[in-house]
GROMACS .gro file of C-alpha atoms in nm:
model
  353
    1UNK     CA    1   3.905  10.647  10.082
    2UNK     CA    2   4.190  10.629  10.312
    3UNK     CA    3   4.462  10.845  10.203
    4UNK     CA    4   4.749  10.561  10.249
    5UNK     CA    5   4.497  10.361  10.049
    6UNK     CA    6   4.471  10.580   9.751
    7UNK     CA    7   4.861  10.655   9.705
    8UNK     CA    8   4.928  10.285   9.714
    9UNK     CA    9   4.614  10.232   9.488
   10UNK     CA   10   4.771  10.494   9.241
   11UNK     CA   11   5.071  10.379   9.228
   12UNK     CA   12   4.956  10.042   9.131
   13UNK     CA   13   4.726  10.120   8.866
   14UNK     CA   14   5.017  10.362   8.721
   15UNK     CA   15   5.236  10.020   8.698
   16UNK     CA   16   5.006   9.827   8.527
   17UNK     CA   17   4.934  10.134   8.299
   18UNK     CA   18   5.308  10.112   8.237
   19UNK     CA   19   5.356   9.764   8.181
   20UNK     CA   20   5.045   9.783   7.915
   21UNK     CA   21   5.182  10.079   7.736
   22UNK     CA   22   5.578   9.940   7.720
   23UNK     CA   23   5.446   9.629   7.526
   24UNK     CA   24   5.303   9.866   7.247
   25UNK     CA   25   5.656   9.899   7.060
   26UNK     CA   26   5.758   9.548   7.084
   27UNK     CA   27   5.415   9.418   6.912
   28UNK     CA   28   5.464   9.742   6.619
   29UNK     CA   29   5.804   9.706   6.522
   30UNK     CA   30   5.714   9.337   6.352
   31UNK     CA   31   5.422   9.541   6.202
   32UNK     CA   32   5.649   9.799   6.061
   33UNK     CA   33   5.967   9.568   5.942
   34UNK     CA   34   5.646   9.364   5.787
   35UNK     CA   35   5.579   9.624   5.573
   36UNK     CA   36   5.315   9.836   5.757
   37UNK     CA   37   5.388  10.237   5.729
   38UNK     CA   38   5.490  10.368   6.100
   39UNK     CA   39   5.193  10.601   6.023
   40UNK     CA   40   4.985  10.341   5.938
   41UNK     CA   41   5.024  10.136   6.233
   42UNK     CA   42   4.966  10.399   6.449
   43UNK     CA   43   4.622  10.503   6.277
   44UNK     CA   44   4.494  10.155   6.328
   45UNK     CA   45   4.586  10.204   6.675
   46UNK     CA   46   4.417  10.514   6.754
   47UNK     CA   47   4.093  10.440   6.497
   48UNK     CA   48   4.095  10.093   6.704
   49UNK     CA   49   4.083  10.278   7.035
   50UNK     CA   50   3.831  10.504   6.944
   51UNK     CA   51   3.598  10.240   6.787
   52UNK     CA   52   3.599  10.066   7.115
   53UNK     CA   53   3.550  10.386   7.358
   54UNK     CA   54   3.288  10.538   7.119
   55UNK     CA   55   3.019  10.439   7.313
   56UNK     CA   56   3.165  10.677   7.610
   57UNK     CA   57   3.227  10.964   7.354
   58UNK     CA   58   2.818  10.926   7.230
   59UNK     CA   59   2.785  10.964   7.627
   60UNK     CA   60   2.940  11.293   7.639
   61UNK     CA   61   2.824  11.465   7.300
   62UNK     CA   62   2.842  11.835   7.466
   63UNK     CA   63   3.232  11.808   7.556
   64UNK     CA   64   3.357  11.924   7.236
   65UNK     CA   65   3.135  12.260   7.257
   66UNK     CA   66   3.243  12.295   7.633
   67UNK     CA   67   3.614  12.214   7.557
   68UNK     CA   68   3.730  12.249   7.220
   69UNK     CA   69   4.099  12.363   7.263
   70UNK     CA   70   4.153  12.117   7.529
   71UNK     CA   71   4.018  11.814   7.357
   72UNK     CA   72   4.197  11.923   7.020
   73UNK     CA   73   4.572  12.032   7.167
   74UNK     CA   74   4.494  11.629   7.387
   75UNK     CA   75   4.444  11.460   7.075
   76UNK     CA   76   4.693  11.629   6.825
   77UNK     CA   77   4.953  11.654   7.059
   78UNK     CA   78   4.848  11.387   7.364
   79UNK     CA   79   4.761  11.107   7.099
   80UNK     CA   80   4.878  11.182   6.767
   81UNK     CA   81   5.224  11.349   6.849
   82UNK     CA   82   5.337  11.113   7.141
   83UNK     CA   83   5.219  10.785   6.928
   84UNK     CA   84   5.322  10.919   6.605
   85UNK     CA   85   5.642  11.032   6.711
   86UNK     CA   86   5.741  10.684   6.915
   87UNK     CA   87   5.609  10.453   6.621
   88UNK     CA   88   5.888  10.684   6.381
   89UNK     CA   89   6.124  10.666   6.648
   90UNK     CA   90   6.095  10.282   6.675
   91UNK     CA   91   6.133  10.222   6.330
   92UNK     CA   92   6.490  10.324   6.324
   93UNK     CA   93   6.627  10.274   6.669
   94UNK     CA   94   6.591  10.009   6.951
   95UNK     CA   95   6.266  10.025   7.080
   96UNK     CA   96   6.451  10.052   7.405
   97UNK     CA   97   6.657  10.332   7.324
   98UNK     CA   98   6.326  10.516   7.209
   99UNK     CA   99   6.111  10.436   7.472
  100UNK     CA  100   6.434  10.517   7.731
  101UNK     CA  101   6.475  10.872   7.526
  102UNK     CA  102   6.109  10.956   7.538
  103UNK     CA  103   6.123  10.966   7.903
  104UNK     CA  104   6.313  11.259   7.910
  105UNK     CA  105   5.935  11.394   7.946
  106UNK     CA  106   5.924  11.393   8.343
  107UNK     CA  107   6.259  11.584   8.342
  108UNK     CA  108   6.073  11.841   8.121
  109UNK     CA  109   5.704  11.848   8.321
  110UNK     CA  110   5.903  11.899   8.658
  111UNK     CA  111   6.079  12.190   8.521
  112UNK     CA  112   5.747  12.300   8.364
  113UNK     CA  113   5.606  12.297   8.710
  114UNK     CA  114   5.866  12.456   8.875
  115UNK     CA  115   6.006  12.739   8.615
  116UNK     CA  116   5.661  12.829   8.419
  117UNK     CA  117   5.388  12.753   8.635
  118UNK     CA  118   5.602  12.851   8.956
  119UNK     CA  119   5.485  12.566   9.208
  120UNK     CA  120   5.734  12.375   9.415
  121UNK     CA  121   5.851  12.018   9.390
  122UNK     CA  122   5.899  11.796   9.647
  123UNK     CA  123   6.285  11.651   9.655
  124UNK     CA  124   6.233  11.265   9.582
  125UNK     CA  125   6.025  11.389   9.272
  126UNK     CA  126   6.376  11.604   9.229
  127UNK     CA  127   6.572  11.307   9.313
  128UNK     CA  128   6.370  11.067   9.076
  129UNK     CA  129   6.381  11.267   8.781
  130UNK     CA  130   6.767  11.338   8.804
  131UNK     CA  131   6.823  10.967   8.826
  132UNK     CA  132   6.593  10.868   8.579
  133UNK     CA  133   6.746  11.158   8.314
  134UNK     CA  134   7.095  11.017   8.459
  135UNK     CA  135   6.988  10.686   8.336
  136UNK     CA  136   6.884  10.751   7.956
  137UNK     CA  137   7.260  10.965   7.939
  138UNK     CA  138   7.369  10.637   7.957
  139UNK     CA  139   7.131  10.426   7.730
  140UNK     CA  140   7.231  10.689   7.463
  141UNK     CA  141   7.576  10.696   7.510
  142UNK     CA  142   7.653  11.055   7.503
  143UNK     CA  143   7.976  11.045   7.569
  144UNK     CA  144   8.071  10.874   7.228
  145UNK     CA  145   7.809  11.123   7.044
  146UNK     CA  146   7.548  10.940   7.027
  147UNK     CA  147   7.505  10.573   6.918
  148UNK     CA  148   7.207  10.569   6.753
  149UNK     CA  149   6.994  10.704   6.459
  150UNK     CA  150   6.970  11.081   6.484
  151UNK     CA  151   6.620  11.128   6.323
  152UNK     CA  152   6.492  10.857   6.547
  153UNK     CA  153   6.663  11.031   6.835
  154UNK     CA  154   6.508  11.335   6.749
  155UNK     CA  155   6.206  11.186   6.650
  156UNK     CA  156   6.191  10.960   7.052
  157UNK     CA  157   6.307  11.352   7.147
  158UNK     CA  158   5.994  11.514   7.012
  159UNK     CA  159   5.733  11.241   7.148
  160UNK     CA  160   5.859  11.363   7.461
  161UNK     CA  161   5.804  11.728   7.428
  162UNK     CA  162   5.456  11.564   7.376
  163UNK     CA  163   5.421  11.363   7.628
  164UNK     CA  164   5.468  11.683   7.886
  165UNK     CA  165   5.214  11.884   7.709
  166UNK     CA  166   4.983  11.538   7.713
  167UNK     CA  167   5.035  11.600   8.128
  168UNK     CA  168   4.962  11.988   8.129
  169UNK     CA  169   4.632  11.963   7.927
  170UNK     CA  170   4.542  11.627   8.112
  171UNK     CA  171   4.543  11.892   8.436
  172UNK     CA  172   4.366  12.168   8.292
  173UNK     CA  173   4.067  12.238   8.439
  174UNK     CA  174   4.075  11.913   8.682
  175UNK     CA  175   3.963  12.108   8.970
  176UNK     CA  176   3.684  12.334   8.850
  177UNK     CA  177   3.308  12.221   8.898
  178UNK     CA  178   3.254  12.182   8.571
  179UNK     CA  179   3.587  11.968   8.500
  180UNK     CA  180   3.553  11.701   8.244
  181UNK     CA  181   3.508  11.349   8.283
  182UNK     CA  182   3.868  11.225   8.200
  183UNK     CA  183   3.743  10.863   8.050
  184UNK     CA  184   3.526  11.126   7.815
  185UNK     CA  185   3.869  11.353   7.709
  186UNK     CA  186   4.025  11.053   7.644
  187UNK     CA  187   3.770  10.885   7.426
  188UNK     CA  188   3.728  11.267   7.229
  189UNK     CA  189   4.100  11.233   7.229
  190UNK     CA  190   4.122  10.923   7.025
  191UNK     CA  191   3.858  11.019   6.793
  192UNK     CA  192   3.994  11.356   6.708
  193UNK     CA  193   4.311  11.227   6.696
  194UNK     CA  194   4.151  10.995   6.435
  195UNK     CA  195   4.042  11.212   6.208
  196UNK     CA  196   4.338  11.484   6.233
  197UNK     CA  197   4.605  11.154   6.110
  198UNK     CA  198   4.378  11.074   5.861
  199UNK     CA  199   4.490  11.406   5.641
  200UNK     CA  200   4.905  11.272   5.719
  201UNK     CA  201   4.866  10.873   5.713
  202UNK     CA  202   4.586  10.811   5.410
  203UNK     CA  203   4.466  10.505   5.541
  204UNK     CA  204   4.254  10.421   5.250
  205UNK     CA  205   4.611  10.309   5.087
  206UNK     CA  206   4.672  10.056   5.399
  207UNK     CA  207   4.665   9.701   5.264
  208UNK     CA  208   4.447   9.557   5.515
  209UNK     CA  209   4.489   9.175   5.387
  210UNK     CA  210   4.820   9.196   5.485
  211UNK     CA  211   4.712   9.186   5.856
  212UNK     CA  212   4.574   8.840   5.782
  213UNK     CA  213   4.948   8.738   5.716
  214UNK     CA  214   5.260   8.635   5.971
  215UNK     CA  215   5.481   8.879   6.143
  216UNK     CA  216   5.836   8.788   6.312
  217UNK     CA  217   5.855   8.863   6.649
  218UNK     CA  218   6.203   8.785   6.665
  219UNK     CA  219   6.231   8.406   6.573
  220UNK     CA  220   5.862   8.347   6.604
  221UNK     CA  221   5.574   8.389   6.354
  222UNK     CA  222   5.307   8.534   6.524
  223UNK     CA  223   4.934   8.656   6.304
  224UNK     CA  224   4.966   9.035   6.271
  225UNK     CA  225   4.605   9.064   6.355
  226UNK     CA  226   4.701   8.939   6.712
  227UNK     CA  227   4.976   9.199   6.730
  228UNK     CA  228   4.748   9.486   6.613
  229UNK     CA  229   4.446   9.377   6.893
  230UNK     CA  230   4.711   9.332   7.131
  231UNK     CA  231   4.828   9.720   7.060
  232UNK     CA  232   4.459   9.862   7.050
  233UNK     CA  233   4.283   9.660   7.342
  234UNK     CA  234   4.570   9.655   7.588
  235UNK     CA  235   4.850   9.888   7.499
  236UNK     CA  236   4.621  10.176   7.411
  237UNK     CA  237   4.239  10.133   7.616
  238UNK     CA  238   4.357   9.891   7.918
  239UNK     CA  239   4.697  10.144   7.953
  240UNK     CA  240   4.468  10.461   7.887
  241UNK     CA  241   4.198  10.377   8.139
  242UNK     CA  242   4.453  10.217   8.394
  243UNK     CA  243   4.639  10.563   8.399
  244UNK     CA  244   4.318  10.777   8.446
  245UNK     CA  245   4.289  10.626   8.709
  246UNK     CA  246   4.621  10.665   8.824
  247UNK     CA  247   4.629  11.032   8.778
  248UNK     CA  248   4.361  11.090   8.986
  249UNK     CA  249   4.534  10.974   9.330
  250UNK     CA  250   4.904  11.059   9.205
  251UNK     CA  251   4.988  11.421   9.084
  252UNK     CA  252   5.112  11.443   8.725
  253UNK     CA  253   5.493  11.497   8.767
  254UNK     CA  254   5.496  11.211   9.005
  255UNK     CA  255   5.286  10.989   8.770
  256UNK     CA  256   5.492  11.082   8.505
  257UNK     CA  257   5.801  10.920   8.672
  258UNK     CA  258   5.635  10.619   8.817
  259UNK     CA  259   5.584  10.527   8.439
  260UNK     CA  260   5.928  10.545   8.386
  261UNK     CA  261   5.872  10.150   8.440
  262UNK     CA  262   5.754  10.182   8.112
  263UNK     CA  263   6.074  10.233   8.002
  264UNK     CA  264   6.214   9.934   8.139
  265UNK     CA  265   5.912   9.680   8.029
  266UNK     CA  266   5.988   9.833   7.682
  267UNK     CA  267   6.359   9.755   7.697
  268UNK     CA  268   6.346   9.397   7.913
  269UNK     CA  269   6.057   9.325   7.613
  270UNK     CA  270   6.268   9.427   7.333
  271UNK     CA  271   6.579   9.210   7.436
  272UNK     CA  272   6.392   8.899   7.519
  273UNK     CA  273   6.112   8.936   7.180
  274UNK     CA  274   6.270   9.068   6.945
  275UNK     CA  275   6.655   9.017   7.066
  276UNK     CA  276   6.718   9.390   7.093
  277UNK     CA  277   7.027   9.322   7.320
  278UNK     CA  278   7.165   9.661   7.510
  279UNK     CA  279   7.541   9.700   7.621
  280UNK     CA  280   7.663   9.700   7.972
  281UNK     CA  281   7.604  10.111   8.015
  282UNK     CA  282   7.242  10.099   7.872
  283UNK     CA  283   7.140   9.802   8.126
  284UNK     CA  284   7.284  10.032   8.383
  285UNK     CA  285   7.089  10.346   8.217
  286UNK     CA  286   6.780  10.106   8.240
  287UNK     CA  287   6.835  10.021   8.637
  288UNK     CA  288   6.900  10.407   8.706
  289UNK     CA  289   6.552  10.459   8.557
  290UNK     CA  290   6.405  10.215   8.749
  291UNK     CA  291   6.571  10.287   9.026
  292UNK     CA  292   6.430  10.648   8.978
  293UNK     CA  293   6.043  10.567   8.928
  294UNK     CA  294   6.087  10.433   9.323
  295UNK     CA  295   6.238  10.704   9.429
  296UNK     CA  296   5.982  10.927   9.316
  297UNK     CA  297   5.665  10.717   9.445
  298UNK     CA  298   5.793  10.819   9.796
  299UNK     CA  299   5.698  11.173   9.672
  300UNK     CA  300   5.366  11.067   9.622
  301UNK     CA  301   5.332  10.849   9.959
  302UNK     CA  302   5.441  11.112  10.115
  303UNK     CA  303   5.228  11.361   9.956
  304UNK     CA  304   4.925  11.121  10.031
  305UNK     CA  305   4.946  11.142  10.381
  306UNK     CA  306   4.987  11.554  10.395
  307UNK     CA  307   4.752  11.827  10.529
  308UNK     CA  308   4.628  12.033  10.213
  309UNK     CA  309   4.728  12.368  10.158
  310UNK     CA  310   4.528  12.636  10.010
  311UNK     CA  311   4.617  12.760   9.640
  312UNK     CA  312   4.763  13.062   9.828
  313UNK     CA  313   4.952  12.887  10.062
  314UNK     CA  314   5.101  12.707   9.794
  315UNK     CA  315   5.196  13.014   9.572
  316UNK     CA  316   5.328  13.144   9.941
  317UNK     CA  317   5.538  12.826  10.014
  318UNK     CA  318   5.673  12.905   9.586
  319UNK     CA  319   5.726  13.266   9.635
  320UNK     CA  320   5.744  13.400  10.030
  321UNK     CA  321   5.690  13.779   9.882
  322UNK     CA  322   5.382  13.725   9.742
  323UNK     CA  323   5.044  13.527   9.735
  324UNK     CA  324   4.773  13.454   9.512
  325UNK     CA  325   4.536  13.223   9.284
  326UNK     CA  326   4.780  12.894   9.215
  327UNK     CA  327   4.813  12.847   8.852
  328UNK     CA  328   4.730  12.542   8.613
  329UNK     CA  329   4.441  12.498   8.825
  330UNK     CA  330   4.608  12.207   9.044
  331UNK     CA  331   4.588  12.182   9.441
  332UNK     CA  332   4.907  12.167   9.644
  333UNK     CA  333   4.978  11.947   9.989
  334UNK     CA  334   5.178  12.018  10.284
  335UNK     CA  335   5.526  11.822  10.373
  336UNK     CA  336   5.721  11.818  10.679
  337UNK     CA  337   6.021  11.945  10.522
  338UNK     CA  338   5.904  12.242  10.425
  339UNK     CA  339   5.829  12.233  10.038
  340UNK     CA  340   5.507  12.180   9.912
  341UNK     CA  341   5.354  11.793   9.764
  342UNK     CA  342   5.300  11.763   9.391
  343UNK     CA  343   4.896  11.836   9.379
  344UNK     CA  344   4.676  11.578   9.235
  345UNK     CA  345   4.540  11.579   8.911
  346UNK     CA  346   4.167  11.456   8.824
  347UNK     CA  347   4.228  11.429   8.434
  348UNK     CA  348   4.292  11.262   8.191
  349UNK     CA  349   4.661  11.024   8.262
  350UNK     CA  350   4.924  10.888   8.068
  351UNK     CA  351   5.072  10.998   7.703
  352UNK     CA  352   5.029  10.756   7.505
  353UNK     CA  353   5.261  10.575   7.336
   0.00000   0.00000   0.00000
């Protein structure tokens, strides 16, 4: 595939990933101010997911012997945490303001690229993040110490910690010959992920019938049943396959701030759904993370169009004094200015929220 082709490919299927996964708080929060446990939503979602991409996990029986650790740490932390996490987070702040916190996560990869695993960053990646992190200072107002719900600060806080380990085990192994099938991680994922919320979330105490009741999505009644397929089939396996796809023609950091668009869907959602209205500094916080996911997609067009380096080269373009196997397994591509491209990742995309 032509290079040109595949960055603008990527960055395509990363939108719609984004605009699938930033409609998953606005159809929960009428599930959870209905009466639904966060916990409890959030188990139907994943046990949904699962039952539909069972089929690919039967396909891949020998994945969990291969890859234990990274199909457990993906679904405890990749699924569970990131969902979990978001579902608290939304039931005591603005969706927006949650989904605007979480993204502190590409702030967090980038400088676990650059500070742990060593590997250089290309400058509108730089530029994105600090615009997009520039952006959520304002949607949180921390200048007037905070606006919002601590616990569901801390709890949007922590489901981004996840969502950066969700893109560090997504790369692991992506390069090696006998790299997983990311579709197959994913599907593992959800079904671990399953069973492991099961212990916390007792689903056997869900009241089912009530799904066959109304929720308010804002001054509408809408069926909860339609909410809950909307968050399995298209905010959890259309947004989960959309991203896999992503990942593999954008490199994770990059990917990670193209979905700030998430962020945004979430928030324009909330206001017009469930009339979550934002002040004057959050809409500007919003526009700054928009504004920032652009910025960073020129990392990745640029990137797309670059001679690759070898993993030495690329530890030689990090360190000058030294070279050596690249670590987390990830190839690096040349620039004209010098630094080296975010590398691409073949695994598994997207945290999930």
């Amino acid at each position: 595939m032509h290079p040109t082709r595949r960055g603008n490919g990527g960055l395509g299927l990363a939108l719609l990933s984004a605009v699938a996964f930033g409609g998953s708080g606005v159809a929960a929060k009428p599930l959870i101010e209905a009466g639904f446990d966060p916990l409890h939503v959030v188990w139907m979602r994943i046990a949904g997911a699962a039952l539909v991409l069972l089929p690919v996990a039967l396909g891949h029986r020998g994945l969990p012997r291969r890859r234990p650790g990274l199909l457990f740490g993906f679904g405890v932390l990749g699924v569970v945490g990131c969902q979990a996490l978001y579902f608290l987070a939304i039931s005591r702040i603005p969706v927006g303001v949650a989904i605007l916190v979480e993204y502190l996560g590409p702030a967090m990869l980038l400088c676990w690229v650059r500070f742990v695993q060593r590997r250089p960053v290309r400058r509108a990646a730089v530029a994105g993040v600090v615009l997009a992190v520039g952006g959520m200072t304002c949607v949180v107002e921390v200048w007037s110490g905070l606006a919002f719900d601590a616990l569901g600060l801390l709890c949007a806080f922590g489901a981004a910690c996840c969502q950066v380990a969700y893109f560090v085990l997504a790369d692991q192994g992506a390069h090696q010959d006998d790299a997983p099938d990311p579709v197959a991680v994913i599907a593992w994922g959800l079904l671990i992920g399953t069973l492991v919320l099961t212990v916390f979330a007792r689903p056997w105490d869900i009241t089912f019938t009530a799904l066959a009741h109304q929720a308010a999505l804002g001054d509408r009644e809408v069926p909860s049943i339609l909410l809950l397929g909307w968050i399995v089939l298209v905010a959890t396996v259309v947004a989960y396959l959309a991203g896999v796809l992503a990942v593999r023609r954008l490199s994770p950091q990059v990917a990670g701030v193209v979905a700030c668009v998430e962020a945004v869907v979430g928030t324009v959602l909330a206001w017009i759904l469930l009339d979550e209205h934002l002040g004057a500094a959050q809409v500007v916080g919003g526009t700054l993370v928009l504004v920032g996911a652009f910025v960073a997609q020129t990392a990745a067009a640029g990137a797309a169009g670059a001679s690759p380096l070898t993993p030495a080269d690329a530890d030689a373009a990090a360190d000058p004094g030294t070279a050596g196997p690249a670590s987390g397994g990830m190839k690096d591509g040349g620039s004209t200015d010098g630094e080296a491209a975010p590398g691409r990742s073949g695994g598994a995309a997207r945290a999930g929220r």
